[in-house]
Amino acid sequence: MKTGEVDESFKEKLERIWTDKIPDRLDPDVKRYWRWWGLINFHIFFLPIAFPLLVMSGLSGAFFGLGICVVVYIPLILIYVIILFIYTNLLYNSFTFLLTEDMLLIERGVLFKTKTVVPYSRVQNVNIIQGPLQRLLGISSVYAQTAAVTYYGGRYGGGTGAHLPGIPFPDELAEIIMRKVRMYKLGEGLDEDVFRRDAEKFVDKYRQYIRTKRGY
């Protein structure tokens, strides 16, 4: 099966998995991370435009220049913050993932749903990324590098990895994935029952943490 192409029987299997199993969600703090980055990007885009406007307007008087800046900036930032708040809530609610026996499944997308299939047999490495803002919020991103990734659902395409932002126990998740990868690639004699028990223990711990963070 080529990258970007999904056999119909395989697609039906995936749909059954999504229907039968309860998907996991990201740490709610990822919404704060997205919002902070959104505000940073807004100002990176806005300031190069606002500064010349402020300088040119200020030539007619400091009060007039400040007034122009306030009239332009405040409505824009208010509208942007409202849109950003709504969008990050929608994005968070749309982003789910599943750890199955032989693959990692990710579903995301507000307007267009994308379902990413990451077979453990194709995973080459798992990286944990934590920038300063993520460190402040106590979350990390887990990135599974693969030879190929299959997308199905709303969009199709190829890729070289799968990204899970906002993960509270990144080391444990990475270890679970890599243990499965080693089983596929190196044939390590890890008992399936032992792996399943450890994976279920991690999932239970993860879900309890997310339920506590979400307040139920």
Short mmCIF file of C-alpha atoms in Angstrom, two decimals:
data_model
loop_
_atom_site.label_atom_id
_atom_site.label_comp_id
_atom_site.label_asym_id
_atom_site.label_seq_id
_atom_site.Cartn_x
_atom_site.Cartn_y
_atom_site.Cartn_z
CA MET A 1 0.00 0.00 0.00
CA LYS A 2 1.51 3.32 -1.05
CA THR A 3 1.67 6.30 1.23
CA GLY A 4 -1.60 8.21 1.07
CA GLU A 5 -3.61 5.22 -0.15
CA VAL A 6 -5.82 3.27 2.23
CA ASP A 7 -7.26 -0.15 1.46
CA GLU A 8 -11.03 -0.15 2.03
CA SER A 9 -10.95 -3.17 4.37
CA PHE A 10 -8.17 -1.51 6.37
CA LYS A 11 -10.18 1.70 6.50
CA GLU A 12 -13.20 -0.23 7.81
CA LYS A 13 -10.98 -1.78 10.48
CA LEU A 14 -9.83 1.66 11.56
CA GLU A 15 -13.38 2.95 11.71
CA ARG A 16 -14.34 0.01 13.94
CA ILE A 17 -11.41 0.79 16.24
CA TRP A 18 -12.52 4.41 16.58
CA THR A 19 -16.08 3.24 17.26
CA ASP A 20 -15.24 0.49 19.75
CA LYS A 21 -12.48 2.18 21.75
CA ILE A 22 -12.44 5.37 23.79
CA PRO A 23 -9.86 7.79 22.36
CA ASP A 24 -7.55 9.79 24.60
CA ARG A 25 -7.27 13.57 24.71
CA LEU A 26 -4.40 15.96 25.17
CA ASP A 27 -3.56 17.81 28.36
CA PRO A 28 -6.00 20.76 28.68
CA ASP A 29 -2.99 23.04 29.26
CA VAL A 30 -2.16 22.67 25.57
CA LYS A 31 -4.94 25.20 24.93
CA ARG A 32 -3.03 27.77 26.98
CA TYR A 33 0.09 26.91 25.01
CA TRP A 34 -1.70 27.41 21.69
CA ARG A 35 -3.20 30.72 22.89
CA TRP A 36 0.13 32.11 24.06
CA TRP A 37 1.74 31.18 20.76
CA GLY A 38 -1.19 32.73 18.93
CA LEU A 39 -0.72 36.01 20.80
CA ILE A 40 3.03 35.97 20.17
CA ASN A 41 2.50 35.38 16.45
CA PHE A 42 -0.14 38.12 16.33
CA HIS A 43 2.28 40.68 17.72
CA ILE A 44 5.10 39.48 15.47
CA PHE A 45 2.78 40.17 12.53
CA PHE A 46 1.14 43.33 13.91
CA LEU A 47 4.08 45.32 15.30
CA PRO A 48 5.90 45.82 11.95
CA ILE A 49 2.65 47.33 10.67
CA ALA A 50 1.71 49.29 13.79
CA PHE A 51 5.11 50.87 14.45
CA PRO A 52 5.37 52.83 11.16
CA LEU A 53 1.72 53.83 11.56
CA LEU A 54 2.42 55.09 15.06
CA VAL A 55 5.50 57.02 13.92
CA MET A 56 3.73 58.65 10.98
CA SER A 57 0.66 59.46 13.04
CA GLY A 58 2.83 60.81 15.84
CA LEU A 59 4.22 63.45 13.50
CA SER A 60 0.86 65.16 13.84
CA GLY A 61 1.06 65.02 17.64
CA ALA A 62 1.74 62.45 20.31
CA PHE A 63 -1.89 62.35 21.46
CA PHE A 64 -3.18 61.84 17.91
CA GLY A 65 -0.62 59.11 17.22
CA LEU A 66 -1.49 57.27 20.41
CA GLY A 67 -5.18 57.60 19.63
CA ILE A 68 -4.73 56.07 16.17
CA CYS A 69 -2.76 53.18 17.63
CA VAL A 70 -5.40 52.52 20.32
CA VAL A 71 -8.28 52.73 17.85
CA VAL A 72 -6.59 50.25 15.52
CA TYR A 73 -4.93 47.92 18.04
CA ILE A 74 -7.58 47.38 20.73
CA PRO A 75 -10.42 46.25 18.41
CA LEU A 76 -8.03 43.99 16.48
CA ILE A 77 -6.61 42.32 19.58
CA LEU A 78 -10.08 41.84 21.10
CA ILE A 79 -11.43 40.22 17.94
CA TYR A 80 -8.32 38.08 17.59
CA VAL A 81 -8.43 36.90 21.22
CA ILE A 82 -12.10 35.90 20.91
CA ILE A 83 -11.44 33.97 17.70
CA LEU A 84 -8.30 32.41 19.18
CA PHE A 85 -10.15 31.32 22.33
CA ILE A 86 -12.97 29.71 20.35
CA TYR A 87 -10.64 28.05 17.83
CA THR A 88 -8.32 26.53 20.44
CA ASN A 89 -11.33 25.04 22.26
CA LEU A 90 -12.58 23.52 19.00
CA LEU A 91 -9.09 22.27 18.10
CA TYR A 92 -8.62 20.69 21.51
CA ASN A 93 -11.98 18.91 21.33
CA SER A 94 -11.16 17.64 17.83
CA PHE A 95 -7.72 16.26 18.74
CA THR A 96 -7.78 12.65 19.98
CA PHE A 97 -5.45 9.67 19.76
CA LEU A 98 -5.45 5.91 20.37
CA LEU A 99 -2.72 3.44 21.25
CA THR A 100 -3.73 0.09 19.73
CA GLU A 101 -1.94 -3.25 19.58
CA ASP A 102 -0.14 -2.45 16.32
CA MET A 103 -0.51 1.26 15.57
CA LEU A 104 -0.92 4.79 16.86
CA LEU A 105 -4.03 6.57 15.56
CA ILE A 106 -4.47 10.34 15.64
CA GLU A 107 -7.56 12.33 14.68
CA ARG A 108 -7.60 16.11 14.49
CA GLY A 109 -9.04 19.02 12.56
CA VAL A 110 -11.70 21.68 13.09
CA LEU A 111 -12.98 22.22 9.56
CA PHE A 112 -11.37 19.20 7.91
CA LYS A 113 -10.84 15.97 9.83
CA THR A 114 -7.50 14.23 9.36
CA LYS A 115 -6.93 10.73 10.72
CA THR A 116 -3.29 9.68 10.86
CA VAL A 117 -2.24 6.03 10.98
CA VAL A 118 1.21 5.32 12.43
CA PRO A 119 2.07 1.59 12.39
CA TYR A 120 4.67 0.75 15.03
CA SER A 121 6.58 -1.20 12.39
CA ARG A 122 7.29 2.07 10.53
CA VAL A 123 8.39 4.15 13.49
CA GLN A 124 12.11 4.94 13.36
CA ASN A 125 12.46 7.12 16.44
CA VAL A 126 10.41 8.92 19.08
CA ASN A 127 11.49 12.42 20.13
CA ILE A 128 10.29 14.47 23.08
CA ILE A 129 10.26 18.23 22.52
CA GLN A 130 9.75 20.76 25.32
CA GLY A 131 10.33 24.44 24.73
CA PRO A 132 10.41 27.11 27.47
CA LEU A 133 6.66 27.78 27.29
CA GLN A 134 5.82 24.07 27.37
CA ARG A 135 8.17 23.61 30.32
CA LEU A 136 6.37 26.40 32.15
CA LEU A 137 3.03 24.66 31.56
CA GLY A 138 4.36 21.21 32.40
CA ILE A 139 3.64 19.63 29.02
CA SER A 140 5.70 18.23 26.15
CA SER A 141 5.31 17.25 22.51
CA VAL A 142 5.92 13.67 21.41
CA TYR A 143 7.03 13.27 17.80
CA ALA A 144 7.14 9.81 16.21
CA GLN A 145 9.44 9.83 13.18
CA THR A 146 8.42 7.33 10.54
CA ALA A 147 9.38 6.12 7.10
CA ALA A 148 5.84 6.92 5.97
CA VAL A 149 2.54 7.97 7.50
CA THR A 150 -0.90 7.26 6.08
CA TYR A 151 -3.68 9.81 6.30
CA TYR A 152 -7.31 9.04 5.68
CA GLY A 153 -10.67 10.66 6.25
CA GLY A 154 -11.09 14.34 5.39
CA ARG A 155 -7.70 14.68 3.67
CA TYR A 156 -5.13 12.37 2.13
CA GLY A 157 -1.40 12.72 1.82
CA GLY A 158 2.02 11.47 2.87
CA GLY A 159 4.32 12.42 5.69
CA THR A 160 7.35 11.51 7.75
CA GLY A 161 6.02 11.69 11.27
CA ALA A 162 3.19 12.08 13.72
CA HIS A 163 2.98 14.85 16.29
CA LEU A 164 1.23 14.71 19.68
CA PRO A 165 1.33 18.10 21.45
CA GLY A 166 0.36 18.59 25.07
CA ILE A 167 1.40 15.24 26.57
CA PRO A 168 1.81 15.17 30.39
CA PHE A 169 3.83 11.92 30.64
CA PRO A 170 5.97 12.06 27.49
CA ASP A 171 8.75 9.72 28.64
CA GLU A 172 6.32 6.94 29.50
CA LEU A 173 4.39 7.34 26.24
CA ALA A 174 7.62 7.33 24.22
CA GLU A 175 8.81 4.21 26.04
CA ILE A 176 5.51 2.39 25.36
CA ILE A 177 5.78 3.18 21.64
CA MET A 178 9.47 2.27 21.39
CA ARG A 179 8.97 -1.03 23.20
CA LYS A 180 6.40 -1.96 20.58
CA VAL A 181 8.74 -0.77 17.81
CA ARG A 182 11.54 -2.98 19.13
CA MET A 183 9.18 -5.95 19.19
CA TYR A 184 8.39 -5.42 15.51
CA LYS A 185 11.87 -4.58 14.26
CA LEU A 186 14.25 -6.51 16.49
CA GLY A 187 12.01 -9.36 17.54
CA GLU A 188 12.76 -8.79 21.19
CA GLY A 189 11.16 -11.41 23.38
CA LEU A 190 8.81 -9.13 25.27
CA ASP A 191 5.74 -10.96 26.48
CA GLU A 192 2.62 -9.53 24.83
CA ASP A 193 0.69 -9.84 28.08
CA VAL A 194 3.37 -7.90 29.94
CA PHE A 195 3.35 -5.16 27.30
CA ARG A 196 -0.45 -5.01 27.28
CA ARG A 197 -0.55 -4.74 31.06
CA ASP A 198 2.04 -1.94 31.09
CA ALA A 199 0.26 -0.10 28.27
CA GLU A 200 -3.10 -0.37 30.02
CA LYS A 201 -1.53 0.86 33.27
CA PHE A 202 -0.15 3.90 31.45
CA VAL A 203 -3.48 4.61 29.73
CA ASP A 204 -5.37 4.39 33.05
CA LYS A 205 -2.88 6.75 34.68
CA TYR A 206 -3.04 9.13 31.72
CA ARG A 207 -6.84 9.19 31.63
CA GLN A 208 -7.13 9.76 35.36
CA TYR A 209 -4.76 12.72 35.06
CA ILE A 210 -6.72 14.22 32.15
CA ARG A 211 -10.05 13.73 33.95
CA THR A 212 -8.64 15.50 37.00
CA LYS A 213 -7.31 18.39 34.91
CA ARG A 214 -10.65 18.73 33.10
CA GLY A 215 -12.55 18.71 36.39
CA TYR A 216 -14.53 15.48 36.23
#
